[in-house]
mmCIF file of C-alpha atoms and ligand atoms in Angstrom:
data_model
loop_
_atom_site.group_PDB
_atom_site.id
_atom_site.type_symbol
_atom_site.label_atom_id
_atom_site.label_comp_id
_atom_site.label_asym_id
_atom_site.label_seq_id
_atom_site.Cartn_x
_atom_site.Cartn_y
_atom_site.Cartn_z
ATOM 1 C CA UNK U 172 37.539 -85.134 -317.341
ATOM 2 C CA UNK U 173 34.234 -86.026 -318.696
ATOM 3 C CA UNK U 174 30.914 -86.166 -318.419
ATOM 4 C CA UNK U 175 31.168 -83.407 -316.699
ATOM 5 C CA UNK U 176 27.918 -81.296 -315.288
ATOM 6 C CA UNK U 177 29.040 -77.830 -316.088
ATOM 7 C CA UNK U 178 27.659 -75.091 -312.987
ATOM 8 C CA UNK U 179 27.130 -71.580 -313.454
ATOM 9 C CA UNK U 180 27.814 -69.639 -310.886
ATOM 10 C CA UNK U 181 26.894 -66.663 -311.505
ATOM 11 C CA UNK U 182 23.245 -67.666 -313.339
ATOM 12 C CA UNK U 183 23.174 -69.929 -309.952
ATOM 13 C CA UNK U 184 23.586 -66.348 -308.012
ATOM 14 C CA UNK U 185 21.040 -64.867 -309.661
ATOM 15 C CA UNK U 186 18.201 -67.581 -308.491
ATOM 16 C CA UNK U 187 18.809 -67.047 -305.608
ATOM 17 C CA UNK U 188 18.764 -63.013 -306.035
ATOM 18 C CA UNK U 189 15.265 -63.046 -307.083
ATOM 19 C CA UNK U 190 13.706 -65.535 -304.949
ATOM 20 C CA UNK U 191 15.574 -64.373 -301.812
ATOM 21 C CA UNK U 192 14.118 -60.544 -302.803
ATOM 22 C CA UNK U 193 10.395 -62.289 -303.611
ATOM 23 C CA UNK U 194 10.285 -63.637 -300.301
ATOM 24 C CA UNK U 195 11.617 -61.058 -298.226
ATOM 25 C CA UNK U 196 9.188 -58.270 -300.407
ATOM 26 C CA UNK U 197 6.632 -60.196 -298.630
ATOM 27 C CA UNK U 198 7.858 -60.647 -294.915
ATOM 28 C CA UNK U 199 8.422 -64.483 -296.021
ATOM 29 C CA UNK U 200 12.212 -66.238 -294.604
ATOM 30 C CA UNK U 201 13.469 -68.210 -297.059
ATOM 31 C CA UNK U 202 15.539 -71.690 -296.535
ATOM 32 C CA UNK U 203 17.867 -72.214 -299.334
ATOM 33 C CA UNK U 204 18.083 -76.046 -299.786
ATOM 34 C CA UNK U 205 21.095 -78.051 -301.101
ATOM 35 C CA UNK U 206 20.182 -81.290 -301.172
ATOM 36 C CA UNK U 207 19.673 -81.764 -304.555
ATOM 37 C CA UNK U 208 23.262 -80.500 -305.222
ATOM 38 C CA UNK U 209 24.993 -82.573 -302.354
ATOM 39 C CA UNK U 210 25.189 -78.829 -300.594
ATOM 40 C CA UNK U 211 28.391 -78.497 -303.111
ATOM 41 C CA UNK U 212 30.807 -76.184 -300.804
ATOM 42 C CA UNK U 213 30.739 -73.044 -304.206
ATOM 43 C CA UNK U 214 27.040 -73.002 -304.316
ATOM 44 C CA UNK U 215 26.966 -73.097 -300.280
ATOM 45 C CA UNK U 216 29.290 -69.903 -300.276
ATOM 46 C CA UNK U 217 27.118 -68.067 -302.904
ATOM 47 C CA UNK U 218 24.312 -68.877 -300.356
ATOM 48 C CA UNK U 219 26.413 -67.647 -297.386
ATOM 49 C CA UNK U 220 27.473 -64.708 -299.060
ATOM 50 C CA UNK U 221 23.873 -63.621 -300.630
ATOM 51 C CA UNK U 222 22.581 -63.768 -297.027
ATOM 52 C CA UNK U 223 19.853 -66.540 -297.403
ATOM 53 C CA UNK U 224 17.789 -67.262 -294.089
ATOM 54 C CA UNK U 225 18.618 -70.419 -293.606
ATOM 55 C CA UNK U 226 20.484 -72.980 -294.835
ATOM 56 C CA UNK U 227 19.018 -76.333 -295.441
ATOM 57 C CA UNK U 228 19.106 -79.776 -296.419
ATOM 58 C CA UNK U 229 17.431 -83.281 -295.586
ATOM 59 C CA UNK U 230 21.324 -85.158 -294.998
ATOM 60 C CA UNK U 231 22.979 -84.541 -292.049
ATOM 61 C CA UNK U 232 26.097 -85.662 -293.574
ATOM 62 C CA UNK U 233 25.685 -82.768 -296.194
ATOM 63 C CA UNK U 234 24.805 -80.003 -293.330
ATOM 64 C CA UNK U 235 28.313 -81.050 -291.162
ATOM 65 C CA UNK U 236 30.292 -80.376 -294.061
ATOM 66 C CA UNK U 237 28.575 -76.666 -294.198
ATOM 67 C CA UNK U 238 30.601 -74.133 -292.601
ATOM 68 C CA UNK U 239 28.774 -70.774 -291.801
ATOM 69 C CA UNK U 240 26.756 -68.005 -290.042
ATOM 70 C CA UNK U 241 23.566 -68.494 -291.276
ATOM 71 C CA UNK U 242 21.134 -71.057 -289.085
ATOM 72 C CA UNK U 243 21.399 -75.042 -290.490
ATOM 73 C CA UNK U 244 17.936 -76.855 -290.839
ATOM 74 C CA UNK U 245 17.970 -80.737 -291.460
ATOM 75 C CA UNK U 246 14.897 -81.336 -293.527
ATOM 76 C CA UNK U 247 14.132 -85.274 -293.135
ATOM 77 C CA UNK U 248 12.897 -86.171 -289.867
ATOM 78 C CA UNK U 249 15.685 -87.111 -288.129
ATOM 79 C CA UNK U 250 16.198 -91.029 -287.633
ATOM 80 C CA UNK U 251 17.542 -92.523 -284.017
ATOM 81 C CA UNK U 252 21.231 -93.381 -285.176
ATOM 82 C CA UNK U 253 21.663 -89.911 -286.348
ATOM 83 C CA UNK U 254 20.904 -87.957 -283.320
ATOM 84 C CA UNK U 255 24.008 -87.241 -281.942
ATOM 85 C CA UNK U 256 25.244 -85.671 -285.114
ATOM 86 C CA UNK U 257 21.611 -83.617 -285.774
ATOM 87 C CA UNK U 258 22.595 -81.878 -282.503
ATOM 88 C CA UNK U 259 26.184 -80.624 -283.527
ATOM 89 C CA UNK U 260 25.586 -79.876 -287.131
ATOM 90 C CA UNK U 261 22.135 -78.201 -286.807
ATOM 91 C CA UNK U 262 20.017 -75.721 -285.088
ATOM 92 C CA UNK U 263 16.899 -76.535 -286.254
ATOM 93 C CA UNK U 264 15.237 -80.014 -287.210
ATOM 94 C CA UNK U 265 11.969 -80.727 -288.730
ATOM 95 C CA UNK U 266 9.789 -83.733 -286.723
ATOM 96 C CA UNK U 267 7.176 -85.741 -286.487
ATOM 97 C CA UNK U 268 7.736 -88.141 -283.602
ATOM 98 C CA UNK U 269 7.553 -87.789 -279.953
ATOM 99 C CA UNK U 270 10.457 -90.007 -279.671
ATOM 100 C CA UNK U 271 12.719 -88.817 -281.642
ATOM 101 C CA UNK U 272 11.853 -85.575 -279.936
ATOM 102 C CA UNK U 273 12.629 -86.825 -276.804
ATOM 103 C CA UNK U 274 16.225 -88.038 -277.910
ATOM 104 C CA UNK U 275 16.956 -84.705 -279.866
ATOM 105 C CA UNK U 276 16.436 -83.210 -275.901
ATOM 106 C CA UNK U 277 18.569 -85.986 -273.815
ATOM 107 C CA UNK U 278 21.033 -85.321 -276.556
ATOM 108 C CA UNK U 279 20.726 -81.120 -276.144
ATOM 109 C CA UNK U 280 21.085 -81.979 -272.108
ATOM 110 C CA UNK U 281 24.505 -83.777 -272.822
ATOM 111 C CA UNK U 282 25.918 -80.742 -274.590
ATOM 112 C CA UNK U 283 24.686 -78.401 -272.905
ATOM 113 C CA UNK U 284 22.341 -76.397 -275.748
ATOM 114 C CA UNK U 285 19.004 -76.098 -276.757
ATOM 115 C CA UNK U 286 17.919 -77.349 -279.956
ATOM 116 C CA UNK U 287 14.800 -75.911 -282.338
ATOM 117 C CA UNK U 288 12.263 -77.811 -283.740
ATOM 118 C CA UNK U 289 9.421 -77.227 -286.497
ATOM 119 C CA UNK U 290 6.665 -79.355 -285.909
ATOM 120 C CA UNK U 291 5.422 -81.211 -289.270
ATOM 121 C CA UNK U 292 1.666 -81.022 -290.030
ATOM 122 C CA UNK U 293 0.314 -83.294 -292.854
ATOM 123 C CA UNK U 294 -2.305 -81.456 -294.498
ATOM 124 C CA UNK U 295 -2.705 -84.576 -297.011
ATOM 125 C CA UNK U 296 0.274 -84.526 -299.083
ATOM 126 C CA UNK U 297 1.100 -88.380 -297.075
ATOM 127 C CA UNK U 298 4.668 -88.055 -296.627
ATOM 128 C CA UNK U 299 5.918 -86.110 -293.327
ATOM 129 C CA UNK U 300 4.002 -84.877 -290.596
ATOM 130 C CA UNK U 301 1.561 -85.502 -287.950
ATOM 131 C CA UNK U 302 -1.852 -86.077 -289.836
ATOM 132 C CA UNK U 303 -4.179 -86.207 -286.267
ATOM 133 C CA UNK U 304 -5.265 -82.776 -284.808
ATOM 134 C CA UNK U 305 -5.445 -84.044 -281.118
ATOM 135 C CA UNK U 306 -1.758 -85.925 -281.983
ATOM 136 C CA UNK U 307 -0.445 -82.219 -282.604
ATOM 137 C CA UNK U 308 -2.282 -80.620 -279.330
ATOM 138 C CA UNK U 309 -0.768 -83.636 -277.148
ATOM 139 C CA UNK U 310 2.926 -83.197 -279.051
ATOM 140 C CA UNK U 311 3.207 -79.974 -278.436
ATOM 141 C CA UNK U 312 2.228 -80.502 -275.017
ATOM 142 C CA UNK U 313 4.743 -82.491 -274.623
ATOM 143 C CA UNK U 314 7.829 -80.595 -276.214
ATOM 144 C CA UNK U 315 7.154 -77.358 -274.045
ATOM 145 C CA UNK U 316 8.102 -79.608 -270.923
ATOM 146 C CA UNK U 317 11.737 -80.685 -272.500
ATOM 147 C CA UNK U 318 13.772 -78.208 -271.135
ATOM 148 C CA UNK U 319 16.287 -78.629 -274.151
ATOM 149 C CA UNK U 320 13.888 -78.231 -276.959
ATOM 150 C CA UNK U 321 12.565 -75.115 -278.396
ATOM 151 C CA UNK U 322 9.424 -75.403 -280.288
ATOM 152 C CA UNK U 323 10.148 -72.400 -283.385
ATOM 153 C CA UNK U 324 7.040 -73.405 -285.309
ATOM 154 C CA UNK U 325 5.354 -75.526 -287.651
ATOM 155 C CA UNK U 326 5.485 -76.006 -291.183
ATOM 156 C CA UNK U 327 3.808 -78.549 -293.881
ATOM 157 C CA UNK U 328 4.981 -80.622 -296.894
ATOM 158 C CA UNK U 329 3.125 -80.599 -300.038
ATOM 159 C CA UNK U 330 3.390 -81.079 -303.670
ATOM 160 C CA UNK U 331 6.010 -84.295 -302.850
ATOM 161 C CA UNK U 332 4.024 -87.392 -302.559
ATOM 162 C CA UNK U 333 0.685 -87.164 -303.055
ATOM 163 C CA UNK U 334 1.133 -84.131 -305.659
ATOM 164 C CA UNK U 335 -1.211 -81.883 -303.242
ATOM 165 C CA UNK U 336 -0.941 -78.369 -304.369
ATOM 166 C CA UNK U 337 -0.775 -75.477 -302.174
ATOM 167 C CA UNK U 338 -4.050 -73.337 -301.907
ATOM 168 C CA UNK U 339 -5.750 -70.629 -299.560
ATOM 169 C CA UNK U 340 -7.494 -73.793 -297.816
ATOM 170 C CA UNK U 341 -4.700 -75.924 -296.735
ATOM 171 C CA UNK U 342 -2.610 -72.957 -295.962
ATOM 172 C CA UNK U 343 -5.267 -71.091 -293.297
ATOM 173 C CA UNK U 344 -5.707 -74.792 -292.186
ATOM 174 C CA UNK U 345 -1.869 -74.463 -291.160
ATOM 175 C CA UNK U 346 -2.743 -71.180 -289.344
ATOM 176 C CA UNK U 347 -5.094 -72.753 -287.716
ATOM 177 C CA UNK U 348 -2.964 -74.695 -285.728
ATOM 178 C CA UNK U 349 -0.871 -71.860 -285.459
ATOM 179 C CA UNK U 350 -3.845 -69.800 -284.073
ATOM 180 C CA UNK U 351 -5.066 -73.054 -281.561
ATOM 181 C CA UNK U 352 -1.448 -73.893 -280.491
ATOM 182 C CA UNK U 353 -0.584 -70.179 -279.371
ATOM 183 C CA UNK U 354 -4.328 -69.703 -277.780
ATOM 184 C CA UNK U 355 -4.002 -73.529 -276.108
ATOM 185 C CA UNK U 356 -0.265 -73.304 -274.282
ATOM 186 C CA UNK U 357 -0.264 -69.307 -274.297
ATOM 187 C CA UNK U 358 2.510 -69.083 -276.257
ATOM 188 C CA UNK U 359 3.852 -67.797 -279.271
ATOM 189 C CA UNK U 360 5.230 -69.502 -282.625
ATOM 190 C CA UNK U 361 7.800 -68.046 -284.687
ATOM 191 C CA UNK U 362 7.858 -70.009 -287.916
ATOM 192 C CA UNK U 363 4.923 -70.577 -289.981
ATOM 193 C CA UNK U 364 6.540 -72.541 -292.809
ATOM 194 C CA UNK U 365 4.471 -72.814 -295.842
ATOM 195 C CA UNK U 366 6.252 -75.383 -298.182
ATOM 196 C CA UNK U 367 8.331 -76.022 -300.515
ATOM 197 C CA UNK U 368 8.838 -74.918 -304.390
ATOM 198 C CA UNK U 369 5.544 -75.289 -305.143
ATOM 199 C CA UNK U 370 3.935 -72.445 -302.724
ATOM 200 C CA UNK U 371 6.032 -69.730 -305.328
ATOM 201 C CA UNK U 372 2.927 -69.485 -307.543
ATOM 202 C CA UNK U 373 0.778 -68.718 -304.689
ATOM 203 C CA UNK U 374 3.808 -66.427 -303.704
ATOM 204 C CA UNK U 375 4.351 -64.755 -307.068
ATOM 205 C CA UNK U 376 0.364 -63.783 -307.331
ATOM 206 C CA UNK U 377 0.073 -62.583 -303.414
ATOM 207 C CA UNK U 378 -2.301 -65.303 -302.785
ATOM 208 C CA UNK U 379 -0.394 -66.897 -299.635
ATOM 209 C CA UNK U 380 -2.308 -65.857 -296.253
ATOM 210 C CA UNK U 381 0.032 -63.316 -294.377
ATOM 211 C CA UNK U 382 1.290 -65.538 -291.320
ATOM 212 C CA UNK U 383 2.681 -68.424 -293.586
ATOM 213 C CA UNK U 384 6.126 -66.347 -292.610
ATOM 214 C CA UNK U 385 8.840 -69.184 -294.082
ATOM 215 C CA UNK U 386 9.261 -71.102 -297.383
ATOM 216 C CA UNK U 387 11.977 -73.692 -298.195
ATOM 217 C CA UNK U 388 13.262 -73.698 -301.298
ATOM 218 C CA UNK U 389 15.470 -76.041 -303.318
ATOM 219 C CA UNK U 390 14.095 -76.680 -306.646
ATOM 220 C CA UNK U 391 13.526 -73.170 -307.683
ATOM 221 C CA UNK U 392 16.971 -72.424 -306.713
ATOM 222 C CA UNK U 393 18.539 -74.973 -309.350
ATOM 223 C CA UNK U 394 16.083 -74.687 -312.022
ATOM 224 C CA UNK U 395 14.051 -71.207 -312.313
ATOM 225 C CA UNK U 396 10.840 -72.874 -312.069
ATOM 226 C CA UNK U 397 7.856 -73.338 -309.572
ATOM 227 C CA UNK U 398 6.825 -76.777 -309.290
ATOM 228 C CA UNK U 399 3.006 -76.295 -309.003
ATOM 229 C CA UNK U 400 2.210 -75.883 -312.578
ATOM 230 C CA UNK U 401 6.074 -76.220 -313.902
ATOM 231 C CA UNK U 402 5.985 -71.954 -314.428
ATOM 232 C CA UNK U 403 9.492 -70.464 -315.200
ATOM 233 C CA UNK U 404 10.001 -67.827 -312.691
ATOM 234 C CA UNK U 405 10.797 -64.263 -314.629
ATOM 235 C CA UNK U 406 14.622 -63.160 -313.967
ATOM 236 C CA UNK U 407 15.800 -66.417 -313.137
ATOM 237 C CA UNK U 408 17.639 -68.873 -315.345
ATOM 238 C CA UNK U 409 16.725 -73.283 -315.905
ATOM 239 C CA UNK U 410 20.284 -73.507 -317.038
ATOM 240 C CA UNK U 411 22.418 -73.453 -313.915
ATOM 241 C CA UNK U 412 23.664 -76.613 -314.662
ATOM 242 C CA UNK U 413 24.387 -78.933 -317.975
ATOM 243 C CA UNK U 414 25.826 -82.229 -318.642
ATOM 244 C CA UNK U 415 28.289 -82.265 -321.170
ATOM 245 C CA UNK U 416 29.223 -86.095 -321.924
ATOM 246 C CA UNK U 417 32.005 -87.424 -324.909
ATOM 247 C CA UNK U 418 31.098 -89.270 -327.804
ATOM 248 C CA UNK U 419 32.987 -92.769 -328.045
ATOM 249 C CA UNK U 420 31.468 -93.915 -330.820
ATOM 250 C CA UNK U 421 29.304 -92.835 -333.335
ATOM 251 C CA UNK U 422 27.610 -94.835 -336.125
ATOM 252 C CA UNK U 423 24.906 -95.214 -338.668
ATOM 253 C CA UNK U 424 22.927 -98.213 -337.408
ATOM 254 C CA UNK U 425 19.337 -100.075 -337.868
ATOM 255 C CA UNK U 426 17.039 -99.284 -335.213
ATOM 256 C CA UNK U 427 16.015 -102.860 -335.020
ATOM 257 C CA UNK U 428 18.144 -105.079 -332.917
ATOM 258 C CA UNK U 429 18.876 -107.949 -335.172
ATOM 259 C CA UNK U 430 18.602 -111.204 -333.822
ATOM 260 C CA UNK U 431 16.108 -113.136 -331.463
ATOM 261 C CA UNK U 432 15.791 -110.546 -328.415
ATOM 262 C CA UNK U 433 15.636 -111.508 -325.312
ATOM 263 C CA UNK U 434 16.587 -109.268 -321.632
ATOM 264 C CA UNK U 435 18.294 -106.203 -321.789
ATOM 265 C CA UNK U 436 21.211 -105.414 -319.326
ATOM 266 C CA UNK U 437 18.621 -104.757 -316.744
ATOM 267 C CA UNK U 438 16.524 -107.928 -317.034
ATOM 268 C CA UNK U 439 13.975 -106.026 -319.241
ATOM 269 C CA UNK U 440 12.460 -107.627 -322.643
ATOM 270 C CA UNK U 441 12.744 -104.129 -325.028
ATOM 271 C CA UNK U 442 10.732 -103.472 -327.917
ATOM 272 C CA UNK U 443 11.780 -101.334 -331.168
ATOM 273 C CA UNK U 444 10.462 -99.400 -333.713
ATOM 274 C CA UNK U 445 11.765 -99.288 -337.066
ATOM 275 C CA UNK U 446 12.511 -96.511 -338.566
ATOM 276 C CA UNK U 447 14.983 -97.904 -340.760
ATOM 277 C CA UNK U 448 19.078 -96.427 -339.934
ATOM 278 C CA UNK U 449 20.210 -94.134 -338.221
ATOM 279 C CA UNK U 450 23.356 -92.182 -336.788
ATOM 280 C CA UNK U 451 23.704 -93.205 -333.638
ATOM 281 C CA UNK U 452 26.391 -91.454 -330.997
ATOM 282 C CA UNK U 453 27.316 -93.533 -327.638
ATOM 283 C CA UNK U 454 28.154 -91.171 -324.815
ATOM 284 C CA UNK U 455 30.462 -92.482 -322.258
ATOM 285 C CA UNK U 456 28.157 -91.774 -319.393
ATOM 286 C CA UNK U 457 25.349 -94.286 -318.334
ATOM 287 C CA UNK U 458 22.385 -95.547 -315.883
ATOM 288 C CA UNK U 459 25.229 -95.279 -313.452
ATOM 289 C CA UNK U 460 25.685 -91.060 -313.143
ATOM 290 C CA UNK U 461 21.769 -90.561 -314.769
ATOM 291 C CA UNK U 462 18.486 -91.683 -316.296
ATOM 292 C CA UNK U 463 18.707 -90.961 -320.171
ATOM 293 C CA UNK U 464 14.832 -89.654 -319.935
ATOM 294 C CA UNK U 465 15.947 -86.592 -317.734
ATOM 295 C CA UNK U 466 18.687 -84.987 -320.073
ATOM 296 C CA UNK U 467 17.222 -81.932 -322.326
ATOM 297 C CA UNK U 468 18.962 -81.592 -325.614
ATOM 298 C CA UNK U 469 20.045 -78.404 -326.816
ATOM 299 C CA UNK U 470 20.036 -80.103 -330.740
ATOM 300 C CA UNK U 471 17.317 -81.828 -332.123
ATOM 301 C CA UNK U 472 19.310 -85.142 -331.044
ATOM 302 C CA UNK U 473 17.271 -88.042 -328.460
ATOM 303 C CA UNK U 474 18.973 -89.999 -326.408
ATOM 304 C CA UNK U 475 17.077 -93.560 -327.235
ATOM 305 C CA UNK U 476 18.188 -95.783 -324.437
ATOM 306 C CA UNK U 477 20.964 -96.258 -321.845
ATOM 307 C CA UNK U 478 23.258 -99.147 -319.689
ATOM 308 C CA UNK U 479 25.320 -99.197 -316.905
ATOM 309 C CA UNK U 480 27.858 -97.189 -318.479
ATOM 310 C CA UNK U 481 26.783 -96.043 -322.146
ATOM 311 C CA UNK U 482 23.702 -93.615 -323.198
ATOM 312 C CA UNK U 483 22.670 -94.157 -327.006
ATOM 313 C CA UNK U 484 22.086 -90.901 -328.804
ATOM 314 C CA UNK U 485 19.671 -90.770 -331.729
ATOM 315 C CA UNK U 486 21.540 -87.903 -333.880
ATOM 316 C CA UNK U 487 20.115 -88.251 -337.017
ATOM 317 C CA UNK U 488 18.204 -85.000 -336.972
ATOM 318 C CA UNK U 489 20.900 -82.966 -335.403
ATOM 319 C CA UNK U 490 21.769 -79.284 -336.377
ATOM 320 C CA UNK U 491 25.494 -79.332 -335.089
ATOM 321 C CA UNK U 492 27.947 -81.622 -336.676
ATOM 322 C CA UNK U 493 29.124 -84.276 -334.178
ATOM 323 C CA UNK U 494 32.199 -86.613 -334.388
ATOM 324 C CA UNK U 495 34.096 -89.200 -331.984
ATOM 325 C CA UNK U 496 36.161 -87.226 -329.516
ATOM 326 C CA UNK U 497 33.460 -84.476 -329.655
ATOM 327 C CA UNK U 498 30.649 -83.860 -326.698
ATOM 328 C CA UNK U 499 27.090 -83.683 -326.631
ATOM 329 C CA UNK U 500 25.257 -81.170 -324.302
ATOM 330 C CA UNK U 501 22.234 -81.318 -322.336
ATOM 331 C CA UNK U 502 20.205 -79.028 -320.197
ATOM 332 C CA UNK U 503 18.651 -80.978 -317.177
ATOM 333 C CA UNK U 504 16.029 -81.479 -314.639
ATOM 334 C CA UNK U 505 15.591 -81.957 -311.131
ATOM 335 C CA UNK U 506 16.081 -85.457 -311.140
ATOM 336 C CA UNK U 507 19.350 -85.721 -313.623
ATOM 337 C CA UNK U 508 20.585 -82.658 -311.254
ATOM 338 C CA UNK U 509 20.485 -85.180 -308.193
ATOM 339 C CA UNK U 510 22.253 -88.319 -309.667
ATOM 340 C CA UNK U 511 25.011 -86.304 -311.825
ATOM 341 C CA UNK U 512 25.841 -84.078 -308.662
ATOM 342 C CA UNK U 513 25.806 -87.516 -306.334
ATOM 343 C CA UNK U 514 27.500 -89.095 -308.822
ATOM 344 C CA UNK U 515 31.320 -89.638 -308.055
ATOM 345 C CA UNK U 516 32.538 -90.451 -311.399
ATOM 346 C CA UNK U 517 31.086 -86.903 -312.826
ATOM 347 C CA UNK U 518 33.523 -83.479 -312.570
ATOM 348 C CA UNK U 519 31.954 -80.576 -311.520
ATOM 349 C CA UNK U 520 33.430 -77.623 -313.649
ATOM 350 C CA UNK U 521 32.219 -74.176 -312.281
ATOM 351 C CA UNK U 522 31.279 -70.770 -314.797
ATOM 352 C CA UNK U 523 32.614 -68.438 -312.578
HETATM 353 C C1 PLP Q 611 13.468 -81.193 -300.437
HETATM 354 C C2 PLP Q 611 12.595 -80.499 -299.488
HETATM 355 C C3 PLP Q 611 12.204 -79.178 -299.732
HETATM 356 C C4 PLP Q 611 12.579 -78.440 -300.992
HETATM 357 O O1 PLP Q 611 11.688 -78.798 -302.013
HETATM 358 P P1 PLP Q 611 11.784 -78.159 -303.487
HETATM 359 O O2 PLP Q 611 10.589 -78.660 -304.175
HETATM 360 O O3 PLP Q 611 13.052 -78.634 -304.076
HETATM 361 O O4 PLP Q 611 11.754 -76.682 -303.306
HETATM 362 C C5 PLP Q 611 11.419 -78.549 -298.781
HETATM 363 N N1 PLP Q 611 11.016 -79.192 -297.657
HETATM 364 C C6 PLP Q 611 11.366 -80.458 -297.386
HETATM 365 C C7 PLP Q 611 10.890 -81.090 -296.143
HETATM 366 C C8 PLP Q 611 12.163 -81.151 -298.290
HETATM 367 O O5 PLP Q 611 12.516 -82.414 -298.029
#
């Protein structure tokens, strides 16, 4: 069945090879993410069986479908109605909020377990984390008095928001806190997580201040790439995954729509440019499964526009011959990655 997002397996295995051996070369825990592929259960055993850290993801609905050994981290800060389910399906959580601190321990109480907790520090990225110093002295205060809460460390978000990269200064401002925390309640913290994807540059060039002990990984995993500066990462492959989508129709057409031209199917006015006709393929997949913008062609083909259910394909300058009944294949990104996996009319097919 088509489109179908085609997933290789062992490329997939690979990624995770060399980051795993990058980290661990450098006394760093990684946490393999799978949110961006809905923690898809042969990916998730790949993960199991390469021995990854941790295993991590910001849905709690994706984590209590994971079955294995390896500790479960739920990335997003968990929200009140999902509390009960944060404390059966994971060990660890990531937080910002007193509150919902507090709940994660009444929960604990009721069955009887303790449940760990990073502490989020925002470090001026502006998504996650607590962004006053005295707010972090007076949480942590707090958590080491919940008897069903174990504090394993802190960690930081960058590179998501605001687009903050990761440097020497914002890291040793994380140790920091590490260093004022452990001297301030006399104890000790465990996990010094460092970020996300884009912290592998600072990785790769042995520029991240020993201490910063964790990363969390998801993009890298997928695509091969560090998401600082958009580096491919040598030994690792950007084509885990590809779209490959059937052609329904395929026509030489004007690029000018003819008639007065009002809103598109979206409620947008469009504008063309003419460049006089062209062979145009429709693919039947559309807005619906992923945004035209984030497929890669292999062929010098362009996908020109998209609806609900249809992407336009400009295939004038192609290489390979194409006909109706014939498919089109793209490479993608992070983004396409996301919809076409959470997508439920697209087949996963797997490269073993
Ligand atoms: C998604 C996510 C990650 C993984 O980010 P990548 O850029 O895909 O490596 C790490 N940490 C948190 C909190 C996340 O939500």
């Amino acid at each position: 069945m088509y489109p179908s997002i085609i997933i290789d397996l062992k490329k997939f295995r690979k990624n995770v090879q060399v980051l795993r051996d990058q980290c661990h070369k450098r006394d760093v825990k990684m946490m393999a993410v799978t949110k961006v592929f809905c923690a898809d259960h042969k990916l998730v055993k790949i993960l199991n069986e390469e021995k990854v850290d941790y295993i991590a993801d910001s849905r709690i609905q994706n984590l209590k479908e994971i079955s294995t050994d390896i500790p479960k981290v739920l990335l997003r800060i968990p929200s009140h109605g999902e509390i009960e389910d944060v404390i059966q399906y994971s060990d660890i959580s990531l937080n910002s909020e007193l509150s919902t601190i507090e709940l994660l321990n009444s929960e604990s109480h009721k069955y009887g377990t303790k449940h760990g907790i990073i502490l989020m520090i925002d470090l001026g990225d502006l998504r996650e984390g607590i962004f006053d110093e005295n707010e972090v002295y007076n949480v942590v205060k707090r958590v080491l008095e919940l008897p069903h809460i174990e504090l394993r460390g802190i960690g930081t978000n960058l590179t998501c928001y605001g687009g903050v990269i990761p440097s020497i200064d914002n890291m040793n401002q994380l140790l920091k806190y590490k260093q004022n925390i452990e001297e301030k309640f006399d104890i000790s913290l465990e996990i010094v997580s460092g970020g996300n994807s884009s912290s592998i540059d600072m990785l790769l060039e042995d520029k991240i201040p020993s201490g910063i002990n964790n990363l969390r990984l998801g993009e890298s995993l997928v695509l091969g790439r560090e998401t600082a500066y958009g580096n491919y990462i040598d030994g690792t492959y950007n084509d885990v995954f590809c779209l490959e989508a059937d052609i329904i129709e395929l026509k030489v057409k004007p690029t000018v729509p003819i008639g007065q031209i009002g809103m598109d199917a979206f409620g947008k006015v469009p504008t063309f440019e003419d460049k006089g006709n062209r062979l145009r393929a429709i693919l039947a997949v559309g807005k619906q499964d992923v945004d035209h913008r984030e497929l890669i062609p292999f062929d010098t083909i362009k996908p020109i526009g998209s609806s609900s259910d249809h992407i336009i394909v400009d295939a004038t300058e192609g290489h390979n011959i194409y006909e109706v009944g014939g498919m089109m294949l793209f490479r993608l990104t992070y983004s396409s990655i996301l919809s076409l996996m959470t997508s439920k009319y697209v087949t996963r097919y797997y490269d073993e």
